[in-house]
PDB file of C-alpha atoms in Angstrom:
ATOM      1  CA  UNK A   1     146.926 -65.721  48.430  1.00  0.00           C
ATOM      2  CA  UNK A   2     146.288 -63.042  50.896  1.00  0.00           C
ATOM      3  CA  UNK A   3     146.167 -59.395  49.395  1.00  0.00           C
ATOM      4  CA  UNK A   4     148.269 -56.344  50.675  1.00  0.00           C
ATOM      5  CA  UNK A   5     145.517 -55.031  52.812  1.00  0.00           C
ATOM      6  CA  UNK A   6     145.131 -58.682  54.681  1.00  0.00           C
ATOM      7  CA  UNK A   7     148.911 -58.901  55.213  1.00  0.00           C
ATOM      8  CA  UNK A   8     149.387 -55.618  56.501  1.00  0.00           C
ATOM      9  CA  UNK A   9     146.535 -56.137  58.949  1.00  0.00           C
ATOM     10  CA  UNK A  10     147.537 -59.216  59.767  1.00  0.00           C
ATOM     11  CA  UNK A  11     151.007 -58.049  60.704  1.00  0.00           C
ATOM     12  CA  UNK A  12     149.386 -55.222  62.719  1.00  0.00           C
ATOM     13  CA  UNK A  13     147.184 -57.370  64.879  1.00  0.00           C
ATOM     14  CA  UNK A  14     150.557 -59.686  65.512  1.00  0.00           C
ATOM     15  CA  UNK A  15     152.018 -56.394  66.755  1.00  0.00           C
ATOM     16  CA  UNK A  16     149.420 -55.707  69.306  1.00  0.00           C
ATOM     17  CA  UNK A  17     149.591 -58.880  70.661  1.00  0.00           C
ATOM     18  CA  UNK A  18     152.595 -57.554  72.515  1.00  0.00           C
ATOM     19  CA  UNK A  19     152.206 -53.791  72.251  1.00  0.00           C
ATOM     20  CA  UNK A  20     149.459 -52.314  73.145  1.00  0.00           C
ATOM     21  CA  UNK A  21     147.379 -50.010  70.618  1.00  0.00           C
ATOM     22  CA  UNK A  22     148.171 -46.776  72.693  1.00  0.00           C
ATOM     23  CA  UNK A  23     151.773 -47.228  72.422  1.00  0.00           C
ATOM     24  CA  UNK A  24     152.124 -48.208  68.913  1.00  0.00           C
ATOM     25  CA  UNK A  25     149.594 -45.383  68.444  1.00  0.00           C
ATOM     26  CA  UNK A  26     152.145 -42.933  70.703  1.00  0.00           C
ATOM     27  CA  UNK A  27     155.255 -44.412  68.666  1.00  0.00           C
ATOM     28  CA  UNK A  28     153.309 -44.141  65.150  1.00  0.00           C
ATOM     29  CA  UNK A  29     152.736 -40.864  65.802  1.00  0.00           C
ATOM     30  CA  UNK A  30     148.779 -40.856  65.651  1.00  0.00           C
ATOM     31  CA  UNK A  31     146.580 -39.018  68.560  1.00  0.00           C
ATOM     32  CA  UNK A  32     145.059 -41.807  69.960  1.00  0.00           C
ATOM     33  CA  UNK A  33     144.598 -45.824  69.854  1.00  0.00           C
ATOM     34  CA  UNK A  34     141.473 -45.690  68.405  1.00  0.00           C
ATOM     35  CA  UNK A  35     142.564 -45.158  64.504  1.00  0.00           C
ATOM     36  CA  UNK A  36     144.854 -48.823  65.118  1.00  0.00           C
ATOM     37  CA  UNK A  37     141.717 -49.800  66.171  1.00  0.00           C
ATOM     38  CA  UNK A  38     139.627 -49.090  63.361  1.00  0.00           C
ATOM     39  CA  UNK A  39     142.499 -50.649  61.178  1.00  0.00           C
ATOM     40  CA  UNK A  40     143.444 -53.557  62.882  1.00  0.00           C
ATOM     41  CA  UNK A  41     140.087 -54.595  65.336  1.00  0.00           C
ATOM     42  CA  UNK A  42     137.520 -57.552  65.140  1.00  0.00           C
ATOM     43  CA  UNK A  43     135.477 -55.041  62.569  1.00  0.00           C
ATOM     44  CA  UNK A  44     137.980 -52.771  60.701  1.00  0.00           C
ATOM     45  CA  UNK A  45     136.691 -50.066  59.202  1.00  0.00           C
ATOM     46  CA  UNK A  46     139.967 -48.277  57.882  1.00  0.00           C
ATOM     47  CA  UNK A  47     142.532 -49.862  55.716  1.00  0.00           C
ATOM     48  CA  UNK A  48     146.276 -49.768  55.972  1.00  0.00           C
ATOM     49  CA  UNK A  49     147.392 -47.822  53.441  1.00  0.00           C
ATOM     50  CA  UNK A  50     150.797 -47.034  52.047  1.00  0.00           C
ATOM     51  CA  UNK A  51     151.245 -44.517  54.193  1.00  0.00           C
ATOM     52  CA  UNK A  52     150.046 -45.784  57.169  1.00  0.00           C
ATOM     53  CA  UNK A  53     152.151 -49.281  56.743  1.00  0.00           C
ATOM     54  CA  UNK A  54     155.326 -47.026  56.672  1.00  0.00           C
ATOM     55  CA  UNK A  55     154.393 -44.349  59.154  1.00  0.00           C
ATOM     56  CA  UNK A  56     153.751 -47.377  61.540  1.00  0.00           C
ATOM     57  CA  UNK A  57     157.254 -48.788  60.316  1.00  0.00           C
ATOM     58  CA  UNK A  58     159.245 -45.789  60.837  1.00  0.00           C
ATOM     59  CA  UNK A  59     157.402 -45.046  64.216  1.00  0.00           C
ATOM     60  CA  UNK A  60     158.129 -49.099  65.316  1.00  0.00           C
ATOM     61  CA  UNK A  61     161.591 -49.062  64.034  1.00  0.00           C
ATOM     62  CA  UNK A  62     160.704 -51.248  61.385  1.00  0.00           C
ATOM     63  CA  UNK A  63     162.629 -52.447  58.677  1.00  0.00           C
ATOM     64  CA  UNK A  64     161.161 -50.483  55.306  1.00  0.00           C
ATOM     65  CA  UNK A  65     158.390 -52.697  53.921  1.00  0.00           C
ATOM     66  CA  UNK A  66     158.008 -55.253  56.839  1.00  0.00           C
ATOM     67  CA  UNK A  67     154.163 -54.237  56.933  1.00  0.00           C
ATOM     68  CA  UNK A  68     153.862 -55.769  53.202  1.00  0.00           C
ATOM     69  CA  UNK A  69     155.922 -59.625  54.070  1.00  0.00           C
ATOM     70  CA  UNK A  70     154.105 -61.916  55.741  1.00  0.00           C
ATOM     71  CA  UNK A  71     155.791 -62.723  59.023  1.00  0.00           C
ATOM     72  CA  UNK A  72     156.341 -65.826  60.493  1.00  0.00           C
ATOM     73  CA  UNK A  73     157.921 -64.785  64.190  1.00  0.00           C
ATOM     74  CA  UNK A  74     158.340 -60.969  65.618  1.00  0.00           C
TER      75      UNK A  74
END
């Protein structure tokens, strides 16, 4: 079973692969792409945290805890 940090990651990268990281970054309300990159790239070196799942939620107009399901379409 996958753990929180995989799922939310997971979820991110599924994001991106119709938003780009600038404008989730924009929406999310972070300076710049290159934090989603360091939490959702080939090499991650940050993790999602609580925070960040539902900053990037509320940003996205996200449904509260959507980071934490494993999704099966977007």
């Amino acid at each position: 079973m996958a753990t929180m940090i995989e799922i939310r990651r997971e979820n991110l990268r599924r994001l991106l692969e119709s938003v780009s990281s600038t404008e989730v970054a924009r929406q999310a309300g972070y300076s710049g792409p290159s934090y989603i990159s360091q939490m959702a790239g080939p090499n991650p070196t940050k993790d999602i945290t609580e925070k960040s799942a539902r900053r990037l939620e509320t940003g996205l107009g996200l449904p509260a805890y959507w980071m934490d399901r494993e999704q099966d379409t977007y």
